mmCIF file of C-alpha atoms in Angstrom:
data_model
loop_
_atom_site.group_PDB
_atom_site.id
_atom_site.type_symbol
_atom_site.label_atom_id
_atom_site.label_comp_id
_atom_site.label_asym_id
_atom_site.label_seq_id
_atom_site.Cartn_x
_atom_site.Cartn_y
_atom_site.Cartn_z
ATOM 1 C CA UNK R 4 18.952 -2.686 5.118
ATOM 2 C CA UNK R 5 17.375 0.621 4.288
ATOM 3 C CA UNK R 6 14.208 1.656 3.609
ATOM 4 C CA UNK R 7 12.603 4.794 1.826
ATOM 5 C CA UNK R 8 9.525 5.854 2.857
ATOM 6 C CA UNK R 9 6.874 8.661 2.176
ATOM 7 C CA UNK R 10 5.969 10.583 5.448
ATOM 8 C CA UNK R 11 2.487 10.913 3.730
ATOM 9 C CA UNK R 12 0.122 8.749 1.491
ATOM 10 C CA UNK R 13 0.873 9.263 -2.123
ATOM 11 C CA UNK R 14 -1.328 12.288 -3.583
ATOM 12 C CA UNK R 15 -4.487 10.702 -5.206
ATOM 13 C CA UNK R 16 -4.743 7.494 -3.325
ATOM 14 C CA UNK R 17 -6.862 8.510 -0.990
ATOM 15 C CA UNK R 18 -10.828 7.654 -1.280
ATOM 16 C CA UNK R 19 -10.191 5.424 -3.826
ATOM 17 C CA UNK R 20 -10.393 1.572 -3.958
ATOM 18 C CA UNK R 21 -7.504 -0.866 -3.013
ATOM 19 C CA UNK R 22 -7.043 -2.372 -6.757
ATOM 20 C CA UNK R 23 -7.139 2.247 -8.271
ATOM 21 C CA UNK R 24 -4.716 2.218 -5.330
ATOM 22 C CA UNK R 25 -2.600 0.142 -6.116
ATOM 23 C CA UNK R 26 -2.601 1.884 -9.729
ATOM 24 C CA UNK R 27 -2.130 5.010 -8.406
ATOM 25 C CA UNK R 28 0.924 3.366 -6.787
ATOM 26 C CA UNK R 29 1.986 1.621 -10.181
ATOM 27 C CA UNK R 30 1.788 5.272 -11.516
ATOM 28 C CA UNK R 31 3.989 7.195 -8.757
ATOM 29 C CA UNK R 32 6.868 4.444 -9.281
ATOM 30 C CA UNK R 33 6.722 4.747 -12.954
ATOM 31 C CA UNK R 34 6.392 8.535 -12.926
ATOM 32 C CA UNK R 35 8.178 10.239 -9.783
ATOM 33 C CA UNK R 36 10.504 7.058 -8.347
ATOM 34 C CA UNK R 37 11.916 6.087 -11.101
ATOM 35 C CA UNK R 38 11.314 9.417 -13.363
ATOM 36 C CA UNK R 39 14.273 10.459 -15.811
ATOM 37 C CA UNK R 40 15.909 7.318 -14.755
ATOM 38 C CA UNK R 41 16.369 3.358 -15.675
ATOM 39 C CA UNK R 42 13.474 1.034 -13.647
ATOM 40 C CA UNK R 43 15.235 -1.699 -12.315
ATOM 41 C CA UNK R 44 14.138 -5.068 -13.680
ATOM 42 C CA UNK R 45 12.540 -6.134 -10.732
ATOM 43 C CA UNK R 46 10.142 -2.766 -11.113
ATOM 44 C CA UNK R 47 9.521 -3.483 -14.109
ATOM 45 C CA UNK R 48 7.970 -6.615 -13.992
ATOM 46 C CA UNK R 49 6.175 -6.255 -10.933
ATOM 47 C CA UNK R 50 4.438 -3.432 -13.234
ATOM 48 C CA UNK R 51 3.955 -5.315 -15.652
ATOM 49 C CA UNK R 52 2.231 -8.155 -13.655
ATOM 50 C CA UNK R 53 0.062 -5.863 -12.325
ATOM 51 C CA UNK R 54 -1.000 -4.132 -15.427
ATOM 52 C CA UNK R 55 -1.644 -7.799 -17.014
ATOM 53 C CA UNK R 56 -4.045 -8.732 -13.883
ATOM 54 C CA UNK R 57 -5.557 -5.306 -12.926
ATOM 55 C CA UNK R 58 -8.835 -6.333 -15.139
ATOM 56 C CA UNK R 59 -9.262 -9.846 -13.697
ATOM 57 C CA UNK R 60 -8.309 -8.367 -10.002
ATOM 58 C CA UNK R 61 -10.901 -6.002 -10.171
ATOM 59 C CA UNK R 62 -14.183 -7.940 -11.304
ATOM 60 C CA UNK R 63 -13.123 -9.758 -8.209
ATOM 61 C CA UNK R 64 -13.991 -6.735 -6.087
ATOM 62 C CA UNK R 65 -17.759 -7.441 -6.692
ATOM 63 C CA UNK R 66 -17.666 -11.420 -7.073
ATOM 64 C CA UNK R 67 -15.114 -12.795 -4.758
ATOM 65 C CA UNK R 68 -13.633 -9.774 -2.069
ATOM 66 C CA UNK R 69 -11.377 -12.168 -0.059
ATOM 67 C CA UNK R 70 -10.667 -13.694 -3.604
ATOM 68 C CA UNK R 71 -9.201 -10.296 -4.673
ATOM 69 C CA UNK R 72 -7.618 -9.525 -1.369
ATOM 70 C CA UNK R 73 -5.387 -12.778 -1.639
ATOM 71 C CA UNK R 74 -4.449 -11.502 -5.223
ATOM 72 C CA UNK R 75 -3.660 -7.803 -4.364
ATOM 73 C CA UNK R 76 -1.852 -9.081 -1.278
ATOM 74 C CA UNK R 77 0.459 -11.399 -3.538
ATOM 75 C CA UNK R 78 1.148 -8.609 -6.447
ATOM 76 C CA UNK R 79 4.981 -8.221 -6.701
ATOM 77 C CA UNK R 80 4.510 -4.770 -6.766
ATOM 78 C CA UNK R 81 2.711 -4.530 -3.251
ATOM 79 C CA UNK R 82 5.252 -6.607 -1.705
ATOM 80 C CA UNK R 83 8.386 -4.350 -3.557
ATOM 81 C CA UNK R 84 6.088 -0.993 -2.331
ATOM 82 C CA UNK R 85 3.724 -1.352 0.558
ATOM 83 C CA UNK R 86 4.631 -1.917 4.166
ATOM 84 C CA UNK R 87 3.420 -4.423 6.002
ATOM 85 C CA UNK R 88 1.350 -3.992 9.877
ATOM 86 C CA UNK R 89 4.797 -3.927 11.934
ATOM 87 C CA UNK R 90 7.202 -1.790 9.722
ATOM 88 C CA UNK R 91 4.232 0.774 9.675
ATOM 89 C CA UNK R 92 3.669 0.590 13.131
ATOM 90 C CA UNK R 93 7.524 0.500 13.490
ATOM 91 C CA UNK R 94 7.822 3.881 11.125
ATOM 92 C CA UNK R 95 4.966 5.663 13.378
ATOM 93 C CA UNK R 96 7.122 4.976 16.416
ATOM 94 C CA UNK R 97 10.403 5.662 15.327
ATOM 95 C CA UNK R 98 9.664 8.592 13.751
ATOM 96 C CA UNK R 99 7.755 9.821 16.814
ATOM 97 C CA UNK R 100 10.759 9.163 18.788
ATOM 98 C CA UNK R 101 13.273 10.557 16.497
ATOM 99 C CA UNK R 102 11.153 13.888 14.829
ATOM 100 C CA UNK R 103 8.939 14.469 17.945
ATOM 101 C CA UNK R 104 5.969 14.302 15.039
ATOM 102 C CA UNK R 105 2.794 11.686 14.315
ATOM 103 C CA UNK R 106 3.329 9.940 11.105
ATOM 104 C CA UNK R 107 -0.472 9.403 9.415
ATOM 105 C CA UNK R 108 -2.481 11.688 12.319
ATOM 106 C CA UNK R 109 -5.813 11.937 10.518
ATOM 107 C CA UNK R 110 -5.157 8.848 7.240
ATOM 108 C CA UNK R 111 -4.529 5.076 7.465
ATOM 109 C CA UNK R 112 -1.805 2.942 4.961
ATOM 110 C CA UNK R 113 -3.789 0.564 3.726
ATOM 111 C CA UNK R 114 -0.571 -2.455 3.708
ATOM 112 C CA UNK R 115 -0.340 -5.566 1.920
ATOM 113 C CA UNK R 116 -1.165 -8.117 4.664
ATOM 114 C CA UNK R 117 -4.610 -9.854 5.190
ATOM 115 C CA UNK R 118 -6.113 -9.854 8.196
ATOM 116 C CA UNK R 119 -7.175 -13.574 9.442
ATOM 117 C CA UNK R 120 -10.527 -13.165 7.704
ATOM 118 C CA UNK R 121 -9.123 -12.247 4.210
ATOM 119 C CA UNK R 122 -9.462 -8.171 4.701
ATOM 120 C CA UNK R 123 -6.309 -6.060 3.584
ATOM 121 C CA UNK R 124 -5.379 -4.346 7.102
ATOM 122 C CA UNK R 125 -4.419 -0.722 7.734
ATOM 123 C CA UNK R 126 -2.598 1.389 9.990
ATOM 124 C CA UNK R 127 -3.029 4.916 10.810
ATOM 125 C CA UNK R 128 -4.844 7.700 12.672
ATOM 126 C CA UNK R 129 -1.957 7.744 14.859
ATOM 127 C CA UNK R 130 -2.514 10.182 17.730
ATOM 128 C CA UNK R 131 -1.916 10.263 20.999
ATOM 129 C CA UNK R 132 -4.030 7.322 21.983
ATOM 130 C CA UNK R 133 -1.721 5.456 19.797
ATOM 131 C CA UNK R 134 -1.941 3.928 16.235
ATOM 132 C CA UNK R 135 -5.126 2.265 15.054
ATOM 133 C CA UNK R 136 -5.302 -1.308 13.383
ATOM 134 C CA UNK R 137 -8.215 -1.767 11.067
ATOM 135 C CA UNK R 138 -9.445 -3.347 7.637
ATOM 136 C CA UNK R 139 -11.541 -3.110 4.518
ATOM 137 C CA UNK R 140 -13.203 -4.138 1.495
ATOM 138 C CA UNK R 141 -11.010 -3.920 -1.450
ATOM 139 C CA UNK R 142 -14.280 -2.202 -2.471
ATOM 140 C CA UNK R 143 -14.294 0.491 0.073
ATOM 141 C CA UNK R 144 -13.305 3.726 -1.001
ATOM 142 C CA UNK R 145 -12.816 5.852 2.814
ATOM 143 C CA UNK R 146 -11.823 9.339 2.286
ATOM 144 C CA UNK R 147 -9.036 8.313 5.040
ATOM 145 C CA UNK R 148 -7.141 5.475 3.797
ATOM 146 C CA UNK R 149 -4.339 5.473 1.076
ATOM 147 C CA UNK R 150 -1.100 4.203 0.321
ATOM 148 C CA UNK R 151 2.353 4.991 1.584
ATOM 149 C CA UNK R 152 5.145 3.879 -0.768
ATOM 150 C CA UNK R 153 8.050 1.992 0.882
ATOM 151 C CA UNK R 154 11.162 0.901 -0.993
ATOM 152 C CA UNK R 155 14.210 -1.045 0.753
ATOM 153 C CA UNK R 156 16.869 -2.701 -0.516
#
């Protein structure tokens, strides 16, 4: 199979939480992916599911984290959009190999699988001791994590 992904997080997902994230990626497929063009069904209704529980998701932030992990995780739109651990650490390394360049030097990809205590893990700051596993809050809001947008097929 293919896969399309951004050699960069998408502009205006950095420093933000994971559930404005994941708007800001509901935003870039509606308005640059899929711009001028037909959104496939599938799209569409992973949009639409996240639209109807991007309210509900977020009060969860401050009442139930892991709670609101497990649902952000699960989104059909995260699954469709978001790497997970392995295909990023995969696209660092072949990309490496292949361009001679980092992929995510100084940001991390915050992916859509939890860690074993419920946190949504990252990958990133990929230098030359290697690529860096870590997790957050959905709260958290680093400066240096954002979202890369992946699409196969």
């Amino acid at each position: 199979q293919w896969v399309l992904v951004t050699k960069e997080v998408i502009p205006g997902s950095l420093g933000i939480n994971a559930v404005a994230q994941t708007r800001v990626l509901a935003d870039y497929v509606k308005n640059a992916v899929f711009a001028g063009q037909e959104m496939p069904e599938e799209y569409a209704d992973a949009l639409q599911e996240f639209y109807e529980q991007e309210a509900e998701i977020t009060k969860l932030m401050s009442s139930d984290w892991q709670k609101c992990n497990r649902r952000l995780s699960v989104l059909k739109l995260n699954w469709l959009c978001r790497r997970s651990p392995a295909e990023a650490l995969s696209d660092c390394q072949t990309y490496l190999d292949n361009k001679g360049e980092r992929l995510l030097p100084y940001t991390y990809d915050r992916t859509t699988r939890l860690s074993s205590y419920g946190y949504l893990v990252g990958i990133g700051s990929a230098d030359s001791a290697g690529a860096y596993v870590s997790a957050w809050l959905p709260r958290s809001s680093d400066p240096h994590v954002g979202v890369v947008f992946s699409r196969s097929r």
